[in-house]
């Protein structure tokens, strides 16, 4: 993959406290993507970078006037790359390219994904390496700032020549065609939405069609959003594990810093540090820490949680490294080099992103699998060290949390299926010109489902462990896990006769999804790694 060093790109995108991202020729940050995608941060375009965009456009205009054909400027595309297009047909060529490539199908893609995709394509346009006009760049920023979101369909990207159909759907909206949703979520024709927002539809000129659709922006946007989610979820996994260690009368001795220093895996060390902080001051752990305790070793799902959670952290760190390089890339085909050449290339191939998206799905499945095993231990009278069967109030009449574990098990089973890599697949297209593809978009789509599943499995463990901690009274949990248990009690009642469980699971899932669980624990530990 080709990347541009900081020495060759001026300016950096940065988010301000006022909710504005200033976008120049330099790479956007992870936070910038999240702020624009999820929190509707406004995008301001740096004037110096716009000057560079205009300068590169003059190169394209000069080649457009050349009677010799130049790919993407005065020729067709893909299998028609050698077909010369007369000047009076080139506007139609651009329109045809976008209309024909906006061929998605299926359900609408989430708003945050489309906004991330558009922002990342805009970031590439601002590098000055694509040859688009300044007005086209400004139109993309205008749509984002107006809260207008093109309708993008689930299927249509093979992840090579970039995310073609999703990006084409966005370009179609910039042209004033297709359908969009406004800031309120109302479905409108693009022309109507642009008119209401005072945005002039763009009539694309030479090279612009390709520049708007040849990118890995969809899969990259979903990777960045996934990494933001996983950071909190892996902290939540540590919190859930700490609650389970306490409630199942496990030991914290195995989380000692010197033991983990013997195997200096970075993520493992961070996870163990979290567990030590979370269990500090636990009367429950202290109650069985003496020589009278007959347990020799805890089960792997308790004892080895830092090793598994840490491996997932290291996987996320590697994925972030790849994502950071991609954020610093100028992906287009053809691309305008720094010395003014217009060159075909293969940087649109999504393999680097596809691989790590698949790797993260494997990690998510494994963390969820370990969490579900801990949940099951709470419910099994042969392994939960004195707790009632299934944590039921009156066993025989009540089923307790028996079926909550079924739900977790069903989700984990699906996560294992979703861990099957998409990137090992390839289906040729475009008359065998595009004979190997990355399937990175598909990898990203299934990772989003995996992250949601992981969130739900962890929520079920937190809910279950909270009930187990209640049942250990009068012994008190650690201050940090007490804070989490008490937070759970604000949305789910404590032990008692059987209740409708589905709403309670959903309520704790919302605490996980909104970072409330991690915030509660971190308020006591003064932060988590």
Short mmCIF file of N, CA, C and O in Angstrom, two decimals, residues 86-135:
data_model
loop_
_atom_site.label_atom_id
_atom_site.label_comp_id
_atom_site.label_asym_id
_atom_site.label_seq_id
_atom_site.Cartn_x
_atom_site.Cartn_y
_atom_site.Cartn_z
N UNK A 86 -14.80 11.40 -26.96
CA UNK A 86 -14.75 12.77 -27.46
C UNK A 86 -15.15 13.77 -26.37
O UNK A 86 -15.96 13.45 -25.49
N UNK A 87 -14.58 14.99 -26.44
CA UNK A 87 -14.85 15.98 -25.38
C UNK A 87 -16.33 16.25 -25.14
O UNK A 87 -16.74 16.43 -23.98
N UNK A 88 -17.15 16.24 -26.19
CA UNK A 88 -18.56 16.57 -26.00
C UNK A 88 -19.35 15.44 -25.34
O UNK A 88 -20.53 15.60 -25.03
N UNK A 89 -18.71 14.28 -25.11
CA UNK A 89 -19.39 13.16 -24.48
C UNK A 89 -18.90 12.90 -23.06
O UNK A 89 -19.41 11.99 -22.38
N UNK A 90 -17.96 13.66 -22.58
CA UNK A 90 -17.32 13.32 -21.31
C UNK A 90 -18.18 13.61 -20.09
O UNK A 90 -18.09 12.90 -19.09
N UNK A 91 -18.99 14.65 -20.16
CA UNK A 91 -19.91 14.89 -19.05
C UNK A 91 -20.89 13.75 -18.92
O UNK A 91 -21.18 13.26 -17.81
N UNK A 92 -21.39 13.30 -20.07
CA UNK A 92 -22.29 12.15 -20.06
C UNK A 92 -21.57 10.91 -19.54
O UNK A 92 -22.15 10.09 -18.82
N UNK A 93 -20.29 10.77 -19.89
CA UNK A 93 -19.50 9.65 -19.41
C UNK A 93 -19.45 9.63 -17.88
O UNK A 93 -19.62 8.58 -17.26
N UNK A 94 -19.24 10.79 -17.28
CA UNK A 94 -19.18 10.85 -15.81
C UNK A 94 -20.53 10.50 -15.19
O UNK A 94 -20.61 9.74 -14.22
N UNK A 95 -21.61 11.06 -15.76
CA UNK A 95 -22.95 10.75 -15.25
C UNK A 95 -23.25 9.27 -15.37
O UNK A 95 -23.77 8.64 -14.45
N UNK A 96 -22.90 8.70 -16.51
CA UNK A 96 -23.16 7.28 -16.74
C UNK A 96 -22.38 6.42 -15.78
O UNK A 96 -22.89 5.40 -15.28
N UNK A 97 -21.14 6.80 -15.52
CA UNK A 97 -20.32 6.03 -14.59
C UNK A 97 -20.98 5.97 -13.22
O UNK A 97 -21.12 4.88 -12.63
N UNK A 98 -21.40 7.11 -12.71
CA UNK A 98 -21.97 7.15 -11.37
C UNK A 98 -23.32 6.44 -11.33
O UNK A 98 -23.60 5.64 -10.43
N UNK A 99 -24.16 6.71 -12.32
CA UNK A 99 -25.49 6.08 -12.32
C UNK A 99 -25.37 4.55 -12.40
O UNK A 99 -26.07 3.84 -11.68
N UNK A 100 -24.51 4.07 -13.26
CA UNK A 100 -24.39 2.62 -13.44
C UNK A 100 -23.75 1.93 -12.25
O UNK A 100 -24.05 0.77 -11.94
N UNK A 101 -22.85 2.65 -11.57
CA UNK A 101 -22.15 2.04 -10.44
C UNK A 101 -22.95 2.15 -9.14
O UNK A 101 -22.64 1.43 -8.17
N UNK A 102 -23.95 3.01 -9.10
CA UNK A 102 -24.81 3.10 -7.91
C UNK A 102 -25.85 1.98 -8.01
O UNK A 102 -27.04 2.21 -8.18
N UNK A 103 -25.36 0.76 -7.88
CA UNK A 103 -26.16 -0.43 -8.17
C UNK A 103 -26.34 -1.30 -6.94
O UNK A 103 -26.43 -2.53 -7.03
N UNK A 104 -26.38 -0.68 -5.76
CA UNK A 104 -26.50 -1.44 -4.53
C UNK A 104 -27.87 -2.06 -4.36
O UNK A 104 -28.84 -1.71 -5.05
N UNK A 105 -27.95 -2.99 -3.43
CA UNK A 105 -29.21 -3.67 -3.12
C UNK A 105 -29.25 -3.97 -1.63
O UNK A 105 -28.22 -3.98 -0.95
N UNK A 106 -30.45 -4.22 -1.13
CA UNK A 106 -30.59 -4.62 0.26
C UNK A 106 -31.01 -3.47 1.16
O UNK A 106 -31.42 -2.40 0.71
N UNK A 107 -30.88 -3.71 2.45
CA UNK A 107 -31.28 -2.72 3.45
C UNK A 107 -30.37 -1.49 3.40
O UNK A 107 -29.23 -1.55 2.92
N UNK A 108 -30.87 -0.38 3.93
CA UNK A 108 -30.05 0.84 4.02
C UNK A 108 -28.92 0.64 5.02
O UNK A 108 -29.10 0.07 6.09
N UNK A 109 -27.76 1.14 4.66
CA UNK A 109 -26.61 1.13 5.56
C UNK A 109 -26.80 2.23 6.60
O UNK A 109 -27.41 3.28 6.33
N UNK A 110 -26.28 2.01 7.80
CA UNK A 110 -26.46 2.94 8.90
C UNK A 110 -25.91 4.33 8.57
O UNK A 110 -24.91 4.47 7.88
N UNK A 111 -26.58 5.33 9.12
CA UNK A 111 -26.20 6.72 8.87
C UNK A 111 -24.74 6.99 9.21
O UNK A 111 -24.02 7.66 8.46
N UNK A 112 -24.26 6.48 10.36
CA UNK A 112 -22.89 6.76 10.77
C UNK A 112 -21.89 6.18 9.79
O UNK A 112 -20.81 6.75 9.59
N UNK A 113 -22.22 5.06 9.18
CA UNK A 113 -21.31 4.46 8.20
C UNK A 113 -21.23 5.32 6.95
O UNK A 113 -20.14 5.56 6.41
N UNK A 114 -22.37 5.80 6.48
CA UNK A 114 -22.38 6.64 5.28
C UNK A 114 -21.64 7.95 5.54
O UNK A 114 -20.87 8.42 4.69
N UNK A 115 -21.83 8.53 6.70
CA UNK A 115 -21.13 9.78 7.01
C UNK A 115 -19.62 9.55 7.12
O UNK A 115 -18.83 10.39 6.66
N UNK A 116 -19.22 8.44 7.71
CA UNK A 116 -17.79 8.13 7.78
C UNK A 116 -17.22 7.96 6.38
O UNK A 116 -16.14 8.47 6.06
N UNK A 117 -17.95 7.24 5.54
CA UNK A 117 -17.52 7.02 4.16
C UNK A 117 -17.34 8.33 3.41
O UNK A 117 -16.32 8.56 2.74
N UNK A 118 -18.33 9.21 3.51
CA UNK A 118 -18.26 10.49 2.80
C UNK A 118 -17.13 11.36 3.33
O UNK A 118 -16.41 12.02 2.56
N UNK A 119 -16.96 11.38 4.65
CA UNK A 119 -15.90 12.19 5.24
C UNK A 119 -14.52 11.70 4.79
O UNK A 119 -13.63 12.50 4.47
N UNK A 120 -14.35 10.40 4.74
CA UNK A 120 -13.04 9.85 4.33
C UNK A 120 -12.79 10.07 2.85
O UNK A 120 -11.64 10.31 2.45
N UNK A 121 -13.83 10.01 2.03
CA UNK A 121 -13.62 10.34 0.61
C UNK A 121 -13.26 11.81 0.48
O UNK A 121 -12.37 12.18 -0.30
N UNK A 122 -13.92 12.66 1.26
CA UNK A 122 -13.59 14.08 1.26
C UNK A 122 -12.14 14.30 1.70
O UNK A 122 -11.42 15.13 1.12
N UNK A 123 -11.70 13.56 2.70
CA UNK A 123 -10.31 13.69 3.15
C UNK A 123 -9.34 13.37 2.03
O UNK A 123 -8.33 14.06 1.85
N UNK A 124 -9.64 12.32 1.25
CA UNK A 124 -8.77 11.98 0.12
C UNK A 124 -8.82 13.08 -0.95
O UNK A 124 -7.79 13.44 -1.52
N UNK A 125 -9.99 13.60 -1.23
CA UNK A 125 -10.10 14.69 -2.23
C UNK A 125 -9.26 15.89 -1.82
O UNK A 125 -8.67 16.57 -2.67
N UNK A 126 -9.17 16.13 -0.51
CA UNK A 126 -8.42 17.28 -0.01
C UNK A 126 -6.90 17.08 -0.07
O UNK A 126 -6.14 18.03 0.16
N UNK A 127 -6.45 15.88 -0.38
CA UNK A 127 -4.99 15.68 -0.52
C UNK A 127 -4.43 16.37 -1.75
O UNK A 127 -3.22 16.57 -1.85
N UNK A 128 -5.29 16.70 -2.71
CA UNK A 128 -4.81 17.29 -3.95
C UNK A 128 -4.21 16.27 -4.91
O UNK A 128 -3.54 16.64 -5.87
N UNK A 129 -4.47 15.01 -4.69
CA UNK A 129 -3.90 13.96 -5.53
C UNK A 129 -4.95 13.32 -6.43
O UNK A 129 -4.64 12.36 -7.14
N UNK A 130 -6.19 13.82 -6.43
CA UNK A 130 -7.24 13.17 -7.21
C UNK A 130 -7.64 13.94 -8.45
O UNK A 130 -8.21 13.36 -9.38
N UNK A 131 -7.40 15.24 -8.50
CA UNK A 131 -7.71 16.02 -9.69
C UNK A 131 -9.13 16.54 -9.78
O UNK A 131 -9.55 17.01 -10.84
N UNK A 132 -9.89 16.48 -8.71
CA UNK A 132 -11.26 17.01 -8.76
C UNK A 132 -11.23 18.53 -8.63
O UNK A 132 -10.23 19.13 -8.24
N UNK A 133 -12.35 19.15 -8.94
CA UNK A 133 -12.47 20.60 -8.82
C UNK A 133 -12.81 20.99 -7.38
O UNK A 133 -13.37 20.20 -6.61
N UNK A 134 -12.50 22.23 -7.05
CA UNK A 134 -12.78 22.74 -5.70
C UNK A 134 -14.27 22.70 -5.41
O UNK A 134 -14.69 22.36 -4.29
N UNK A 135 -15.10 23.02 -6.39
CA UNK A 135 -16.55 23.02 -6.16
C UNK A 135 -17.06 21.62 -5.78
O UNK A 135 -18.00 21.50 -4.98
#
